[in-house]
mmCIF file of C-alpha atoms in Angstrom:
data_model
loop_
_atom_site.group_PDB
_atom_site.id
_atom_site.type_symbol
_atom_site.label_atom_id
_atom_site.label_comp_id
_atom_site.label_asym_id
_atom_site.label_seq_id
_atom_site.Cartn_x
_atom_site.Cartn_y
_atom_site.Cartn_z
ATOM 1 C CA MET H 880 95.324 119.292 117.565
ATOM 2 C CA ASP H 881 93.125 119.826 114.487
ATOM 3 C CA ALA H 882 89.905 117.850 114.090
ATOM 4 C CA PRO H 883 90.189 114.687 111.959
ATOM 5 C CA VAL H 884 89.617 114.999 108.240
ATOM 6 C CA LEU H 885 88.164 111.485 108.272
ATOM 7 C CA ARG H 886 86.762 109.538 111.180
ATOM 8 C CA LEU H 887 85.272 106.033 111.053
ATOM 9 C CA GLU H 888 83.538 104.515 114.029
ATOM 10 C CA HIS H 889 82.603 100.792 114.062
ATOM 11 C CA LEU H 890 82.203 100.792 110.269
ATOM 12 C CA GLY H 891 80.849 97.522 108.877
ATOM 13 C CA LYS H 892 79.795 96.164 105.502
ATOM 14 C CA THR H 893 78.216 92.753 105.005
ATOM 15 C CA TYR H 894 77.417 91.065 101.698
ATOM 16 C CA ARG H 895 75.087 88.232 102.701
ATOM 17 C CA SER H 896 77.402 86.035 104.790
ATOM 18 C CA LEU H 897 80.608 87.885 103.905
ATOM 19 C CA LYS H 898 81.899 90.588 106.246
ATOM 20 C CA ALA H 899 83.819 92.873 103.932
ATOM 21 C CA LEU H 900 84.355 95.385 106.772
ATOM 22 C CA ASP H 901 84.220 94.299 110.394
ATOM 23 C CA ASP H 902 83.942 97.020 113.081
ATOM 24 C CA VAL H 903 86.560 99.366 111.612
ATOM 25 C CA SER H 904 87.404 102.494 113.647
ATOM 26 C CA LEU H 905 89.958 104.972 112.368
ATOM 27 C CA SER H 906 90.869 108.656 112.494
ATOM 28 C CA ILE H 907 93.009 110.477 109.916
ATOM 29 C CA ALA H 908 94.514 113.879 110.623
ATOM 30 C CA PRO H 909 94.716 116.846 108.230
ATOM 31 C CA GLY H 910 97.749 116.837 105.966
ATOM 32 C CA GLU H 911 98.941 113.311 106.698
ATOM 33 C CA ILE H 912 99.651 110.511 104.236
ATOM 34 C CA PHE H 913 98.032 107.330 105.487
ATOM 35 C CA ALA H 914 98.861 104.004 103.853
ATOM 36 C CA LEU H 915 96.167 101.354 104.097
ATOM 37 C CA LEU H 916 97.820 97.984 103.437
ATOM 38 C CA GLY H 917 96.595 94.427 103.167
ATOM 39 C CA PRO H 918 96.211 91.497 100.788
ATOM 40 C CA ASN H 919 93.729 91.308 97.920
ATOM 41 C CA GLY H 920 90.192 91.120 99.242
ATOM 42 C CA ALA H 921 91.138 92.534 102.654
ATOM 43 C CA GLY H 922 88.541 95.326 102.496
ATOM 44 C CA LYS H 923 90.618 98.309 101.362
ATOM 45 C CA THR H 924 88.511 99.264 98.351
ATOM 46 C CA THR H 925 85.271 98.573 100.242
ATOM 47 C CA LEU H 926 86.384 100.972 102.985
ATOM 48 C CA ILE H 927 87.187 103.663 100.426
ATOM 49 C CA GLY H 928 83.867 103.071 98.704
ATOM 50 C CA ALA H 929 81.960 103.447 101.982
ATOM 51 C CA VAL H 930 83.671 106.806 102.641
ATOM 52 C CA CYS H 931 83.149 108.086 99.095
ATOM 53 C CA GLY H 932 79.497 107.021 98.913
ATOM 54 C CA LEU H 933 80.044 104.268 96.365
ATOM 55 C CA VAL H 934 79.277 101.478 98.852
ATOM 56 C CA ARG H 935 76.304 101.491 101.225
ATOM 57 C CA LYS H 936 77.648 100.731 104.688
ATOM 58 C CA THR H 937 75.832 98.191 106.863
ATOM 59 C CA THR H 938 76.781 99.583 110.280
ATOM 60 C CA GLY H 939 78.797 102.371 111.847
ATOM 61 C CA LYS H 940 79.464 106.035 111.251
ATOM 62 C CA VAL H 941 81.516 108.082 108.776
ATOM 63 C CA TRP H 942 82.512 111.686 109.479
ATOM 64 C CA LEU H 943 84.130 113.777 106.766
ATOM 65 C CA PHE H 944 85.592 117.117 107.857
ATOM 66 C CA GLY H 945 83.520 116.871 111.014
ATOM 67 C CA THR H 946 80.225 116.241 109.180
ATOM 68 C CA ASP H 947 78.227 113.069 109.782
ATOM 69 C CA THR H 948 77.602 111.631 106.302
ATOM 70 C CA ASP H 949 74.323 110.114 107.518
ATOM 71 C CA VAL H 950 73.091 113.674 108.139
ATOM 72 C CA ASP H 951 74.665 115.254 105.042
ATOM 73 C CA PRO H 952 75.924 112.681 102.551
ATOM 74 C CA VAL H 953 76.647 115.190 99.771
ATOM 75 C CA THR H 954 78.357 118.400 100.888
ATOM 76 C CA PRO H 955 81.509 116.961 102.496
ATOM 77 C CA ARG H 956 82.098 114.604 99.550
ATOM 78 C CA TYR H 957 82.548 117.590 97.229
ATOM 79 C CA GLN H 958 85.940 117.946 98.967
ATOM 80 C CA VAL H 959 87.021 114.346 98.296
ATOM 81 C CA GLY H 960 88.940 113.025 95.313
ATOM 82 C CA LEU H 961 89.269 109.382 94.304
ATOM 83 C CA VAL H 962 91.705 107.608 92.000
ATOM 84 C CA PRO H 963 90.020 104.224 91.492
ATOM 85 C CA GLN H 964 91.661 101.025 90.385
ATOM 86 C CA GLU H 965 89.551 100.750 87.257
ATOM 87 C CA VAL H 966 89.514 103.097 84.279
ATOM 88 C CA ASN H 967 86.184 104.907 84.458
ATOM 89 C CA PHE H 968 85.987 107.745 81.980
ATOM 90 C CA ASP H 969 84.037 108.173 78.745
ATOM 91 C CA PRO H 970 86.298 107.171 75.835
ATOM 92 C CA PHE H 971 84.680 109.660 73.430
ATOM 93 C CA PHE H 972 85.688 112.863 75.238
ATOM 94 C CA THR H 973 89.100 114.430 74.931
ATOM 95 C CA VAL H 974 91.471 114.546 77.889
ATOM 96 C CA ALA H 975 90.776 118.238 78.561
ATOM 97 C CA GLU H 976 87.009 117.755 78.160
ATOM 98 C CA SER H 977 87.107 114.978 80.778
ATOM 99 C CA LEU H 978 88.645 117.387 83.274
ATOM 100 C CA ARG H 979 86.164 120.160 82.473
ATOM 101 C CA ILE H 980 83.265 117.747 82.986
ATOM 102 C CA GLN H 981 84.824 116.574 86.241
ATOM 103 C CA LEU H 982 84.872 120.143 87.544
ATOM 104 C CA GLY H 983 81.147 120.342 86.797
ATOM 105 C CA TYR H 984 80.455 117.104 88.660
ATOM 106 C CA TYR H 985 81.867 118.736 91.783
ATOM 107 C CA GLY H 986 79.937 121.968 91.373
ATOM 108 C CA LYS H 987 82.942 123.985 90.228
ATOM 109 C CA ARG H 988 82.855 126.685 87.576
ATOM 110 C CA ALA H 989 84.840 126.370 84.380
ATOM 111 C CA ASP H 990 88.519 126.937 85.212
ATOM 112 C CA GLU H 991 90.830 126.586 82.238
ATOM 113 C CA ALA H 992 93.829 127.653 84.265
ATOM 114 C CA ARG H 993 93.253 124.791 86.707
ATOM 115 C CA VAL H 994 92.723 122.328 83.849
ATOM 116 C CA ARG H 995 96.026 123.385 82.269
ATOM 117 C CA GLU H 996 97.775 123.216 85.657
ATOM 118 C CA VAL H 997 96.678 119.638 86.289
ATOM 119 C CA LEU H 998 97.426 118.568 82.710
ATOM 120 C CA GLU H 999 100.926 119.910 83.102
ATOM 121 C CA ALA H 1000 101.417 118.292 86.490
ATOM 122 C CA MET H 1001 100.449 114.887 85.049
ATOM 123 C CA GLN H 1002 102.425 115.558 81.836
ATOM 124 C CA LEU H 1003 99.297 115.359 79.708
ATOM 125 C CA SER H 1004 99.503 118.798 78.098
ATOM 126 C CA THR H 1005 100.484 117.410 74.703
ATOM 127 C CA ARG H 1006 97.514 115.038 74.814
ATOM 128 C CA ALA H 1007 94.910 117.577 75.936
ATOM 129 C CA ASP H 1008 92.935 117.358 72.690
ATOM 130 C CA ALA H 1009 93.371 113.609 72.184
ATOM 131 C CA PRO H 1010 90.349 111.333 72.703
ATOM 132 C CA THR H 1011 90.785 109.371 75.888
ATOM 133 C CA ARG H 1012 90.298 106.059 74.043
ATOM 134 C CA ALA H 1013 93.560 106.753 72.185
ATOM 135 C CA LEU H 1014 95.624 106.977 75.375
ATOM 136 C CA SER H 1015 98.081 104.304 76.450
ATOM 137 C CA GLY H 1016 97.541 102.484 79.729
ATOM 138 C CA GLY H 1017 99.998 104.738 81.544
ATOM 139 C CA MET H 1018 98.396 107.871 80.115
ATOM 140 C CA LYS H 1019 94.947 106.668 81.191
ATOM 141 C CA ARG H 1020 96.279 106.229 84.716
ATOM 142 C CA ARG H 1021 97.631 109.800 84.616
ATOM 143 C CA LEU H 1022 94.188 111.043 83.527
ATOM 144 C CA LEU H 1023 92.493 109.220 86.413
ATOM 145 C CA ILE H 1024 94.813 111.004 88.822
ATOM 146 C CA ALA H 1025 94.202 114.347 87.098
ATOM 147 C CA LYS H 1026 90.428 113.864 87.374
ATOM 148 C CA ALA H 1027 90.708 113.158 91.088
ATOM 149 C CA LEU H 1028 92.684 116.342 91.682
ATOM 150 C CA VAL H 1029 91.212 118.924 89.310
ATOM 151 C CA HIS H 1030 88.551 120.172 91.793
ATOM 152 C CA ARG H 1031 91.193 120.785 94.527
ATOM 153 C CA PRO H 1032 89.975 118.191 97.070
ATOM 154 C CA ARG H 1033 91.070 118.348 100.708
ATOM 155 C CA LEU H 1034 91.134 114.545 100.959
ATOM 156 C CA VAL H 1035 92.357 112.272 98.182
ATOM 157 C CA PHE H 1036 92.099 108.485 97.989
ATOM 158 C CA LEU H 1037 94.733 106.817 95.811
ATOM 159 C CA ASP H 1038 93.565 103.219 95.335
ATOM 160 C CA GLU H 1039 96.484 101.370 93.743
ATOM 161 C CA PRO H 1040 97.401 104.485 91.721
ATOM 162 C CA THR H 1041 100.564 103.044 90.162
ATOM 163 C CA ALA H 1042 99.320 99.535 89.336
ATOM 164 C CA GLY H 1043 100.719 98.580 85.968
ATOM 165 C CA VAL H 1044 102.536 101.859 85.292
ATOM 166 C CA ASP H 1045 106.174 102.511 84.527
ATOM 167 C CA VAL H 1046 108.856 103.550 86.977
ATOM 168 C CA GLU H 1047 108.969 107.103 85.631
ATOM 169 C CA LEU H 1048 105.285 107.752 86.330
ATOM 170 C CA ARG H 1049 105.612 106.194 89.766
ATOM 171 C CA GLN H 1050 108.441 108.554 90.683
ATOM 172 C CA GLN H 1051 106.504 111.534 89.298
ATOM 173 C CA LEU H 1052 103.466 110.598 91.322
ATOM 174 C CA TRP H 1053 105.507 110.279 94.496
ATOM 175 C CA ALA H 1054 106.837 113.798 93.940
ATOM 176 C CA TYR H 1055 103.360 115.163 93.303
ATOM 177 C CA VAL H 1056 101.944 113.457 96.400
ATOM 178 C CA ARG H 1057 104.619 115.179 98.501
ATOM 179 C CA LYS H 1058 103.667 118.490 96.885
ATOM 180 C CA LEU H 1059 99.999 117.932 97.718
ATOM 181 C CA ARG H 1060 100.865 117.247 101.353
ATOM 182 C CA GLU H 1061 102.908 120.448 101.497
ATOM 183 C CA GLU H 1062 99.777 122.255 100.297
ATOM 184 C CA GLY H 1063 97.738 120.674 103.127
ATOM 185 C CA THR H 1064 95.994 117.894 101.208
ATOM 186 C CA THR H 1065 95.355 114.659 103.122
ATOM 187 C CA ILE H 1066 96.188 111.443 101.260
ATOM 188 C CA VAL H 1067 94.961 107.886 101.836
ATOM 189 C CA LEU H 1068 97.027 105.447 99.793
ATOM 190 C CA THR H 1069 96.505 101.761 99.062
ATOM 191 C CA THR H 1070 99.273 99.938 97.256
ATOM 192 C CA HIS H 1071 100.894 96.562 96.779
ATOM 193 C CA TYR H 1072 104.196 98.350 96.067
ATOM 194 C CA LEU H 1073 105.260 98.583 99.678
ATOM 195 C CA GLU H 1074 108.252 100.775 98.817
ATOM 196 C CA GLU H 1075 105.637 103.454 98.035
ATOM 197 C CA ALA H 1076 104.234 103.214 101.535
ATOM 198 C CA GLU H 1077 107.735 103.260 103.034
ATOM 199 C CA GLU H 1078 108.647 106.282 100.974
ATOM 200 C CA LEU H 1079 105.517 108.364 101.477
ATOM 201 C CA ALA H 1080 103.409 107.355 104.466
ATOM 202 C CA ASP H 1081 103.325 109.042 107.853
ATOM 203 C CA ARG H 1082 101.164 106.297 109.354
ATOM 204 C CA VAL H 1083 100.281 102.782 108.305
ATOM 205 C CA GLY H 1084 97.113 100.752 108.801
ATOM 206 C CA ILE H 1085 97.011 97.013 108.114
ATOM 207 C CA ILE H 1086 93.682 95.414 107.251
ATOM 208 C CA ASP H 1087 92.767 91.772 106.615
ATOM 209 C CA LYS H 1088 89.448 89.990 106.275
ATOM 210 C CA GLY H 1089 87.703 93.294 106.900
ATOM 211 C CA GLN H 1090 89.374 93.892 110.274
ATOM 212 C CA LEU H 1091 91.779 96.736 110.962
ATOM 213 C CA LEU H 1092 94.595 94.868 112.695
ATOM 214 C CA LEU H 1093 97.032 97.702 113.372
ATOM 215 C CA VAL H 1094 97.445 101.460 113.032
ATOM 216 C CA GLU H 1095 100.847 102.923 113.798
ATOM 217 C CA ASN H 1096 103.333 105.629 112.927
ATOM 218 C CA LYS H 1097 105.460 104.173 110.125
ATOM 219 C CA THR H 1098 108.810 104.940 111.710
ATOM 220 C CA GLN H 1099 107.781 103.572 115.102
ATOM 221 C CA LEU H 1100 106.288 100.499 113.456
ATOM 222 C CA LEU H 1101 109.549 99.686 111.690
ATOM 223 C CA GLU H 1102 111.489 100.227 114.888
ATOM 224 C CA GLN H 1103 109.151 98.063 116.961
ATOM 225 C CA MET H 1104 108.462 95.207 114.578
ATOM 226 C CA GLY H 1105 111.000 95.484 111.795
ATOM 227 C CA GLU H 1106 114.370 93.862 111.845
ATOM 228 C CA ARG H 1107 117.729 94.975 110.504
ATOM 229 C CA ARG H 1108 119.749 92.258 108.857
ATOM 230 C CA LEU H 1109 123.529 92.061 109.179
ATOM 231 C CA SER H 1110 125.532 90.120 106.593
ATOM 232 C CA VAL H 1111 129.260 89.580 107.107
ATOM 233 C CA THR H 1112 131.463 87.999 104.433
ATOM 234 C CA PHE H 1113 134.748 86.368 105.442
ATOM 235 C CA SER H 1114 137.849 86.202 103.253
ATOM 236 C CA THR H 1115 138.452 82.596 104.311
ATOM 237 C CA PRO H 1116 135.939 80.045 105.689
ATOM 238 C CA VAL H 1117 135.169 80.134 109.407
ATOM 239 C CA SER H 1118 134.382 76.754 110.957
ATOM 240 C CA THR H 1119 133.178 77.918 114.375
ATOM 241 C CA LEU H 1120 132.317 81.190 116.038
ATOM 242 C CA PRO H 1121 133.896 82.317 119.293
ATOM 243 C CA ALA H 1122 131.646 82.111 122.354
ATOM 244 C CA SER H 1123 131.377 85.914 122.433
ATOM 245 C CA ALA H 1124 129.772 85.877 118.958
ATOM 246 C CA GLU H 1125 127.903 82.562 119.158
ATOM 247 C CA SER H 1126 125.756 83.846 122.030
ATOM 248 C CA PHE H 1127 124.061 86.306 119.634
ATOM 249 C CA GLY H 1128 122.445 83.481 117.687
ATOM 250 C CA ALA H 1129 124.098 84.440 114.392
ATOM 251 C CA ARG H 1130 124.311 81.843 111.629
ATOM 252 C CA LEU H 1131 127.240 80.691 109.507
ATOM 253 C CA GLU H 1132 126.298 80.031 105.873
ATOM 254 C CA SER H 1133 127.938 79.268 102.524
ATOM 255 C CA GLY H 1134 130.468 76.886 104.037
ATOM 256 C CA GLY H 1135 131.570 79.369 106.682
ATOM 257 C CA LEU H 1136 132.165 82.219 104.245
ATOM 258 C CA ARG H 1137 129.145 84.210 105.387
ATOM 259 C CA LEU H 1138 127.487 85.148 108.680
ATOM 260 C CA THR H 1139 123.921 86.486 109.000
ATOM 261 C CA TYR H 1140 122.213 88.076 111.970
ATOM 262 C CA SER H 1141 118.725 89.565 112.391
ATOM 263 C CA GLU H 1142 118.593 92.491 114.768
ATOM 264 C CA ARG H 1143 114.981 92.006 115.856
ATOM 265 C CA HIS H 1144 113.369 94.228 118.450
ATOM 266 C CA GLY H 1145 114.756 93.296 121.868
ATOM 267 C CA ARG H 1146 117.875 91.548 120.564
ATOM 268 C CA PRO H 1147 121.408 92.921 121.013
ATOM 269 C CA PRO H 1148 122.432 95.543 118.439
ATOM 270 C CA ALA H 1149 124.463 94.318 115.475
ATOM 271 C CA HIS H 1150 127.448 96.551 116.254
ATOM 272 C CA ARG H 1151 128.147 94.469 119.364
ATOM 273 C CA LEU H 1152 128.323 91.328 117.264
ATOM 274 C CA LEU H 1153 130.685 93.054 114.832
ATOM 275 C CA ALA H 1154 132.905 94.130 117.747
ATOM 276 C CA ALA H 1155 133.023 90.498 118.934
ATOM 277 C CA LEU H 1156 134.025 89.319 115.458
ATOM 278 C CA TYR H 1157 136.827 91.895 115.169
ATOM 279 C CA THR H 1158 138.030 91.251 118.718
ATOM 280 C CA ALA H 1159 138.234 87.524 117.967
ATOM 281 C CA GLY H 1160 140.386 88.290 114.902
ATOM 282 C CA LEU H 1161 138.028 86.682 112.384
ATOM 283 C CA PRO H 1162 138.844 87.406 108.697
ATOM 284 C CA VAL H 1163 136.063 89.926 108.009
ATOM 285 C CA ASP H 1164 136.086 90.970 104.362
ATOM 286 C CA SER H 1165 132.876 92.984 103.945
ATOM 287 C CA VAL H 1166 129.866 94.055 106.002
ATOM 288 C CA GLU H 1167 126.343 94.859 104.794
ATOM 289 C CA MET H 1168 123.403 96.125 106.845
ATOM 290 C CA GLU H 1169 119.884 95.907 105.452
ATOM 291 C CA ARG H 1170 117.322 98.249 106.997
ATOM 292 C CA PRO H 1171 113.925 97.098 108.267
ATOM 293 C CA ARG H 1172 111.315 96.633 105.547
ATOM 294 C CA LEU H 1173 107.607 97.320 105.698
ATOM 295 C CA GLU H 1174 107.032 94.146 103.702
ATOM 296 C CA ASP H 1175 108.416 92.043 106.561
ATOM 297 C CA VAL H 1176 106.250 93.843 109.108
ATOM 298 C CA LEU H 1177 103.132 93.347 106.973
ATOM 299 C CA LEU H 1178 103.781 89.627 106.647
ATOM 300 C CA GLU H 1179 104.452 89.296 110.380
ATOM 301 C CA VAL H 1180 101.168 91.012 111.258
ATOM 302 C CA LEU H 1181 99.144 88.994 108.745
ATOM 303 C CA ARG H 1182 100.627 85.699 109.970
ATOM 304 C CA ALA H 1183 100.106 86.440 113.670
ATOM 305 C CA PRO H 1184 97.270 84.650 115.568
ATOM 306 C CA PRO H 1185 94.005 86.625 115.430
ATOM 307 C CA SER H 1186 94.064 87.435 119.131
ATOM 308 C CA ARG H 1187 95.264 91.008 119.141
ATOM 309 C CA GLU H 1188 93.133 93.878 120.346
ATOM 310 C CA ARG H 1189 91.752 96.185 117.717
ATOM 311 C CA PRO H 1190 92.506 99.896 118.010
ATOM 312 C CA SER H 1191 89.841 101.810 119.862
ATOM 313 C CA PRO H 1192 88.285 104.795 118.062
ATOM 314 C CA PRO H 1193 89.996 108.090 118.887
ATOM 315 C CA ALA H 1194 87.950 110.749 120.649
ATOM 316 C CA MET H 1195 86.039 113.197 118.510
ATOM 317 C CA ARG H 1196 87.253 116.777 118.660
#
């Protein structure tokens, strides 16, 4: 197994009496897409800032590409890109000039081919010579992403990259993130659009009040904690369920015209309930099955009592 691209060990950040990060340990592998989820103020942006050198950590260790950032805080960060939540470029430069300057910030030589490549990828080619202050909100977001990628980073942080943008840009960004992963780039994504995390992430971490509550493979997490929802519509009202179906704990709704059942982890599979309904001769008209949602898992984790064990830091390689 390859060495982690990013490793955090007992990372903490305290602002006076506020613990913005509380003993966070995490390891992220090369080429994975990791979704860091949590409510506003949970510590996501503080964690990213501590890794990128924008926030001075209080305790703990940060390794980037195997380098301890306390020993060398500069060199490994040349290989990191960040798309921040806030617009942070000079409004008096053109779009292309902003990218050329960004290359210089990261010690890269002038590379017009790379500038054109990123402009095209973010569909900014026609605005290359426009002053950045003249861009729309969506175009400014595209430029932030382009700036984060122009120096070919090995690790990219996308902090709410699609906040306030249209559906078209969101879909384009999803496609480009997949392309980056195919090229070996590691992505850390924070988002309140949980369908993004469901669509893109390999693993999910949930953070709240500065504590990392859970880190798990996305598919396994949905299987373990998610629930599939069965909805059955009857052509005529059903007053009572047969004993074979009632034992599942399904509910009749809408005056007996609808039955709902949650296939939580450990409960009988929904197909057995359907078989019981058909065997009993109930007037089934239509059947819908809703897959587990990451949103439900997130809410369940955040609402759980704070008594769970935190993940232990993975061994260094």
